[in-house]
CSV table of C-alpha atoms in Angstrom, one decimal:
chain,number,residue,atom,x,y,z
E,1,UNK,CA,-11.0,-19.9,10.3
E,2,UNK,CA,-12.5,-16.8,12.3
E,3,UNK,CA,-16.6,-16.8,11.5
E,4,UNK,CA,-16.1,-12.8,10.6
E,5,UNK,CA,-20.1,-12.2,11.1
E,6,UNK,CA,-19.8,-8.4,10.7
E,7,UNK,CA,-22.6,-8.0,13.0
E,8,UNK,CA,-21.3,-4.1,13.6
E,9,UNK,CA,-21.7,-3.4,10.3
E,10,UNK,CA,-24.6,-5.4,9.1
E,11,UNK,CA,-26.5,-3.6,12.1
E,12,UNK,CA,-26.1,0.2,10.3
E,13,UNK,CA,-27.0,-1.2,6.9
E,14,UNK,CA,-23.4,-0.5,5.6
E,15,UNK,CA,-23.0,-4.5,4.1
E,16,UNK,CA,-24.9,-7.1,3.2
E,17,UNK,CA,-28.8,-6.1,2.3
E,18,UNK,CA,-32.2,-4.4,3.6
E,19,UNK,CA,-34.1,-7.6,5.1
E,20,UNK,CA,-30.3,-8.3,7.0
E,21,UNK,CA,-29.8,-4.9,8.2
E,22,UNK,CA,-33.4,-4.9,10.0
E,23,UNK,CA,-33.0,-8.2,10.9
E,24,UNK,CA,-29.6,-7.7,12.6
E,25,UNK,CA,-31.2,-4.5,14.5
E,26,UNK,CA,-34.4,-6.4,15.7
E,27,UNK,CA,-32.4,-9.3,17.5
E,28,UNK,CA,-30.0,-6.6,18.8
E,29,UNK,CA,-32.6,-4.4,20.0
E,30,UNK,CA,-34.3,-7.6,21.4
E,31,UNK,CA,-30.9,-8.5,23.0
E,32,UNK,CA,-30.3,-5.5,24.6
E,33,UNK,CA,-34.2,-4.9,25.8
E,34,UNK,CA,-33.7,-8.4,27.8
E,35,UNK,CA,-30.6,-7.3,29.7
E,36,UNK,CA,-31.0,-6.7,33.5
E,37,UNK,CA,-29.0,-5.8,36.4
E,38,UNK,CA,-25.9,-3.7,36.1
E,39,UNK,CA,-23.1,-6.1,35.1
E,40,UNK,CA,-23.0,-7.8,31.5
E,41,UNK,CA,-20.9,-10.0,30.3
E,42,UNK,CA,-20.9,-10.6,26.2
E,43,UNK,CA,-19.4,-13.7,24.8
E,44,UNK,CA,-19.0,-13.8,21.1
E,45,UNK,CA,-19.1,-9.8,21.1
E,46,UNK,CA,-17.4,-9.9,17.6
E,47,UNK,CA,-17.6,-6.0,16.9
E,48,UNK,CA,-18.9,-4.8,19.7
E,49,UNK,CA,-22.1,-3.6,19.1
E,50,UNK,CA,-24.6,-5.2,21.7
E,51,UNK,CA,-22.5,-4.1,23.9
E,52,UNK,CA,-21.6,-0.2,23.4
E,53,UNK,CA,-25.0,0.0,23.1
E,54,UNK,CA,-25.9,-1.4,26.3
E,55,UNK,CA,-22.8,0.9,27.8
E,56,UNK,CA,-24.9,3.7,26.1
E,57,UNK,CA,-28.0,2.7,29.0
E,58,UNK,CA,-25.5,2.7,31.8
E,59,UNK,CA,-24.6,-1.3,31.9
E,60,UNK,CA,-20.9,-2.0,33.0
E,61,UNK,CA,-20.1,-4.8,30.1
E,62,UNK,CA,-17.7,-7.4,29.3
E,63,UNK,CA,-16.9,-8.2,26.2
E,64,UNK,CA,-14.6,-11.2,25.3
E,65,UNK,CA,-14.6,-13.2,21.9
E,66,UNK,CA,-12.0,-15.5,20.3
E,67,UNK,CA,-11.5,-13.1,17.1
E,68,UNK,CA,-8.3,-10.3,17.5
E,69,UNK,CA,-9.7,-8.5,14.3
E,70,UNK,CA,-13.1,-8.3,15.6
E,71,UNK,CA,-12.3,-6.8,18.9
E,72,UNK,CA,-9.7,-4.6,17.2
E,73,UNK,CA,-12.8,-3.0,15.2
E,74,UNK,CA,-14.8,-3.1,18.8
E,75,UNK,CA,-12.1,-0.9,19.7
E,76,UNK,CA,-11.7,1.4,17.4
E,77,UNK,CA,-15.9,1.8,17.4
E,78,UNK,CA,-15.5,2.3,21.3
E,79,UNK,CA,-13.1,4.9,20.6
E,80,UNK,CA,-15.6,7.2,18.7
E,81,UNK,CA,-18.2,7.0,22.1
E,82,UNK,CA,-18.2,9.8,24.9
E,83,UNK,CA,-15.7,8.8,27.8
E,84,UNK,CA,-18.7,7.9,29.8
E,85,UNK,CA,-19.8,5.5,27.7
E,86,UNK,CA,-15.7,4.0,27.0
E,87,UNK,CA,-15.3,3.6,31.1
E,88,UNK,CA,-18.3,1.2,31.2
E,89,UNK,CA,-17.1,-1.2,28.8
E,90,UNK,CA,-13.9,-3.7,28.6
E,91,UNK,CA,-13.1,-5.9,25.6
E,92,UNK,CA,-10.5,-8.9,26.7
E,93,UNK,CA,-9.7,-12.0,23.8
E,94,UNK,CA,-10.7,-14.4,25.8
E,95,UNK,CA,-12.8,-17.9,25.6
E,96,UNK,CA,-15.6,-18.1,28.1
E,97,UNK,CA,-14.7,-21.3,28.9
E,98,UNK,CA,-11.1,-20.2,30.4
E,99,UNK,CA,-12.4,-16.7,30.9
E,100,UNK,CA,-11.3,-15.2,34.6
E,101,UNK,CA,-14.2,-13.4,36.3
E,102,UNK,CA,-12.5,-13.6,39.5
E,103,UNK,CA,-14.8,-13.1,42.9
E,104,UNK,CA,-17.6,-11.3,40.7
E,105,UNK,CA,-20.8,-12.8,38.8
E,106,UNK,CA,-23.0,-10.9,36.4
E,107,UNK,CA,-26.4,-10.3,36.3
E,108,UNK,CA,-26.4,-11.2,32.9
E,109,UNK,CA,-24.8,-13.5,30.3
E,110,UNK,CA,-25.2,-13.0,27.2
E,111,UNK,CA,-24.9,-15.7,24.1
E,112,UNK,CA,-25.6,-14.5,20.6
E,113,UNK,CA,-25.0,-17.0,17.7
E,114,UNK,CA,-22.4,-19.0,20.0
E,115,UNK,CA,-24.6,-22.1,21.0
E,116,UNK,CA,-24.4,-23.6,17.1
E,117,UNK,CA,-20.8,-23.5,17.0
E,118,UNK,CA,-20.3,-26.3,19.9
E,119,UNK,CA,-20.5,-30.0,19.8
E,120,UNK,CA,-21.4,-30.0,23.6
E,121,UNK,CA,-23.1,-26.7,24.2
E,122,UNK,CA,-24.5,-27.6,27.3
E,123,UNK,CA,-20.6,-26.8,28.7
E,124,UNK,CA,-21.0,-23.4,27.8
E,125,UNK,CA,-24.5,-23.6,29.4
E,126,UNK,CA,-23.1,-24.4,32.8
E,127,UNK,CA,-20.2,-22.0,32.6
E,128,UNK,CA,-22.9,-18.7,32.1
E,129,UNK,CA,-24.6,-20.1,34.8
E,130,UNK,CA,-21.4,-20.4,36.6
E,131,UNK,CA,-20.6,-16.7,35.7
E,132,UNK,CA,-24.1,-15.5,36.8
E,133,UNK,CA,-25.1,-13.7,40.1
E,134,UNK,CA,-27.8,-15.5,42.5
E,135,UNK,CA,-31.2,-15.1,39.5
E,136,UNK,CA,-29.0,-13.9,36.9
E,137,UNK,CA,-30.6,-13.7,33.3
E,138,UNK,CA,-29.1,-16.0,30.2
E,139,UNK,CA,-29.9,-14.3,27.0
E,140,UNK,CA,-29.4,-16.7,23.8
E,141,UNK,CA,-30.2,-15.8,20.4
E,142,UNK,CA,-29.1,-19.3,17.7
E,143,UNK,CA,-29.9,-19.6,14.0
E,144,UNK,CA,-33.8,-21.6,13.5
E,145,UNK,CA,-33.6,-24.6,12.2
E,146,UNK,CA,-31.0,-25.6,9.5
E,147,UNK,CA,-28.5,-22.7,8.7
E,148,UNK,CA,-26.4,-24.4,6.2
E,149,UNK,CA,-22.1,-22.8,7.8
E,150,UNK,CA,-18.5,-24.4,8.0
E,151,UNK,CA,-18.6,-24.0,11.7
E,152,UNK,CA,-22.2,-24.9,12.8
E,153,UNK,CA,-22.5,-28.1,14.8
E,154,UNK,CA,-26.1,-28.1,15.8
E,155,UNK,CA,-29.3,-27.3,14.5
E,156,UNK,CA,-32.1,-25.6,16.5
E,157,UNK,CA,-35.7,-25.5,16.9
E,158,UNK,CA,-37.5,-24.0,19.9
E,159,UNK,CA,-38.0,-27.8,21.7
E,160,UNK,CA,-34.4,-28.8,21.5
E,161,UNK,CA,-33.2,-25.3,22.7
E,162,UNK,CA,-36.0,-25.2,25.4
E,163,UNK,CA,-35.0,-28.9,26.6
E,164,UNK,CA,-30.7,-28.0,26.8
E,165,UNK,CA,-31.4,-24.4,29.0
E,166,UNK,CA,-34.3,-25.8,31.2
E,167,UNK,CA,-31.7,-27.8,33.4
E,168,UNK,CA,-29.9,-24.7,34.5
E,169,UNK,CA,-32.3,-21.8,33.5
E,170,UNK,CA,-36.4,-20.9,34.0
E,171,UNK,CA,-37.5,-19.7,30.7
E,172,UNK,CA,-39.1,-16.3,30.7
E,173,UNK,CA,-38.7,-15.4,26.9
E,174,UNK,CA,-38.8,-17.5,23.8
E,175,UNK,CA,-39.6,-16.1,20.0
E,176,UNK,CA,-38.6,-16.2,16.7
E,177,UNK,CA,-37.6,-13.1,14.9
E,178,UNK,CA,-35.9,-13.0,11.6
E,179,UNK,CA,-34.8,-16.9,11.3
E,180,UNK,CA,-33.7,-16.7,14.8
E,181,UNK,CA,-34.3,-18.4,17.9
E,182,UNK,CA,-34.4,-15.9,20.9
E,183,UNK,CA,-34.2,-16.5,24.4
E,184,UNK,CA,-34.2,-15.3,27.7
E,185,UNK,CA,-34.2,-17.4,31.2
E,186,UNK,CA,-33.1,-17.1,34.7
E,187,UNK,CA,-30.8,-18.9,36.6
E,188,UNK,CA,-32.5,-21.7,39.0
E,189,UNK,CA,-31.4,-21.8,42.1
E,190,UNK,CA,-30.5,-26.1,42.0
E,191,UNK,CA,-30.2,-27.8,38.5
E,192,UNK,CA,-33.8,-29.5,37.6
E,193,UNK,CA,-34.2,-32.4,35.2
E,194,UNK,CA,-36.2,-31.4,32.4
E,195,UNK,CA,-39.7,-33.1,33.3
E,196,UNK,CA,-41.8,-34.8,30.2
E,197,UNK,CA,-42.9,-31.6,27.8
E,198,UNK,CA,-46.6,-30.9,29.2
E,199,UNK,CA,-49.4,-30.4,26.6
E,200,UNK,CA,-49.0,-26.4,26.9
E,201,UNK,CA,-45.2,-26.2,26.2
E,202,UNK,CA,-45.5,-28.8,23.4
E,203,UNK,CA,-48.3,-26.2,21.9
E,204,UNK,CA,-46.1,-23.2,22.4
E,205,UNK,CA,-43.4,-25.3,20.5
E,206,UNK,CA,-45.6,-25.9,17.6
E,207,UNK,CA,-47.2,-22.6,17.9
E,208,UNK,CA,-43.5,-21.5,17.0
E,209,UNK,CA,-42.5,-23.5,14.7
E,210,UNK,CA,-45.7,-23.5,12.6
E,211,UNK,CA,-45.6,-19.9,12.3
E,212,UNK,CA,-41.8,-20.1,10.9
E,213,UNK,CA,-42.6,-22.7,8.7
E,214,UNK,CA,-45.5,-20.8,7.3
E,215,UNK,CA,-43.2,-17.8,7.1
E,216,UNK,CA,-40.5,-19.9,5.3
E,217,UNK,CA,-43.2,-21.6,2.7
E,218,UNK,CA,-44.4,-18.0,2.0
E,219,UNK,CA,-40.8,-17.0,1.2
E,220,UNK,CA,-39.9,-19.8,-1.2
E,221,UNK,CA,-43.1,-19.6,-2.5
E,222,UNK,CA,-42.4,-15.9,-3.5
E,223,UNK,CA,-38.7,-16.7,-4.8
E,224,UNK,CA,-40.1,-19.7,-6.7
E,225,UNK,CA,-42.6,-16.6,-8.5
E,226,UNK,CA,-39.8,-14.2,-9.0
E,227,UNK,CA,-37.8,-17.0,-10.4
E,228,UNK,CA,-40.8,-18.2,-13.1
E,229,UNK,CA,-41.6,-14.6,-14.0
E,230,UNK,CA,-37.9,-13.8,-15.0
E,231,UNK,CA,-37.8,-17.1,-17.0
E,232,UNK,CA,-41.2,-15.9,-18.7
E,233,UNK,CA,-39.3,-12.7,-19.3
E,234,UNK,CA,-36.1,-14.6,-20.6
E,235,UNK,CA,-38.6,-16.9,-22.7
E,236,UNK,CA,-40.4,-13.9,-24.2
E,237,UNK,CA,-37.6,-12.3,-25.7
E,238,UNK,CA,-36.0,-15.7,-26.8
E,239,UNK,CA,-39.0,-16.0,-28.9
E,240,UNK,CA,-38.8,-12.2,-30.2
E,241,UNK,CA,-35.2,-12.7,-31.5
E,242,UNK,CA,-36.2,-15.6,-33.6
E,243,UNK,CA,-39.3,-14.7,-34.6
E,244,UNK,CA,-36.8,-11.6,-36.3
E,245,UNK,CA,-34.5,-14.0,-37.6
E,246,UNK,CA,-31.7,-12.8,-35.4
């Protein structure tokens, strides 16, 4: 069953709503502000959008995802940008795990909402370090904490995401925006086993976290009011019909 995430047109507000639009622009935009280099690679492009705009900033990208009908609408949004822009991109159907880079590594790697989907993610994190150019940058963006989806095999919080890149990658970046974890690390130039969590990562975890919880609290909370006020509502005029015999 293809995931069909949209993420092309969630981005210019044409589906879904107002707090999903800006949240799918502020982890694109963060995406894309994290790139470095020249050469990108995108796995999991889905429609394309991370990576035209990238092309639009002069990065030569890669594109590849599992879904034909996503790249197809890549495609046909490709097709509407300046031939500048069209030269520095390619979209292939392709699984990163069998994908064929040849002699040449990028400079970045670049895994938005694909981490979740995998029983053993930490193959996919050696393949993008095995695409990557000598101190290369991973970008990862995964939903925070449960995210209840058919395909989603793991659950996230910013320890157990910190803890499966550390072997391969130096963290540079790590925030939450909009319910999602966001990433950025460089490749290390020999594996390291993750040492003990010292006291100040362990506070930057809970720093995190905390702050989402609060976030999450203060949004039930507010649901929980809109729900009891339209009861109230419901109640109100319940009473005014029988109180008229109706």
């Amino acid at each position: 069953m293809p995931n069909n995430d949209r993420v092309s047109e969630r981005y210019y507000g044409q589906i879904n709503s107002e707090d999903s639009h800006e949240a799918t622009r502020s982890r694109i935009h963060w995406i894309c502000a994290q790139a470095s280099g020249s050469r990108v690679l995108d796995v999991g492009c889905s429609q394309g959008i991370a990576s035209i705009l990238l092309a639009r900033e002069g990065f030569s990208v890669t594109g590849i995802d599992l879904d034909a009908a996503s790249l197809r609408f890549a495609r046909a949004e490709l097709a509407r940008e300046s031939k500048p822009v069209r030269d520095q991109i390619a979209f292939q159907l392709a699984s990163i795990l069998d994908f064929e880079a040849g002699e040449h590594r990028f400079d970045t790697v670049i895994l938005g909402e694909i981490l979740e989907h995998f029983a053993h993610p930490g193959r996919l994190i050696a393949r993008a370090s095995g695409l990557l150019a000598r101190g290369g940058k991973l970008i990862v963006t995964v939903p925070y904490g449960y995210h209840p989806y058919h395909d989603h095999k793991q659950t996230f919080y910013a320890g157990s995401l910190s803890r499966l890149l550390y072997p391969k990658f130096r963290e540079c970046a790590l925030e939450v925006r909009h319910k999602y974890l966001c990433y950025a690390g460089v490749k290390r130039g020999r594996p390291a086993s993750p040492p003990a969590p010292g006291a100040d990562r362990l506070r930057r975890w809970m720093e995190l976290d905390e702050a989402e919880f609060l976030r999450i609290e203060q949004e039930q909370q507010r649901r929980m009011n809109q729900r009891k006020a339209a009861l109230d509502r419901a109640a109100a005029r319940l009473k005014q019909f029988e109180e008229r015999g109706e």
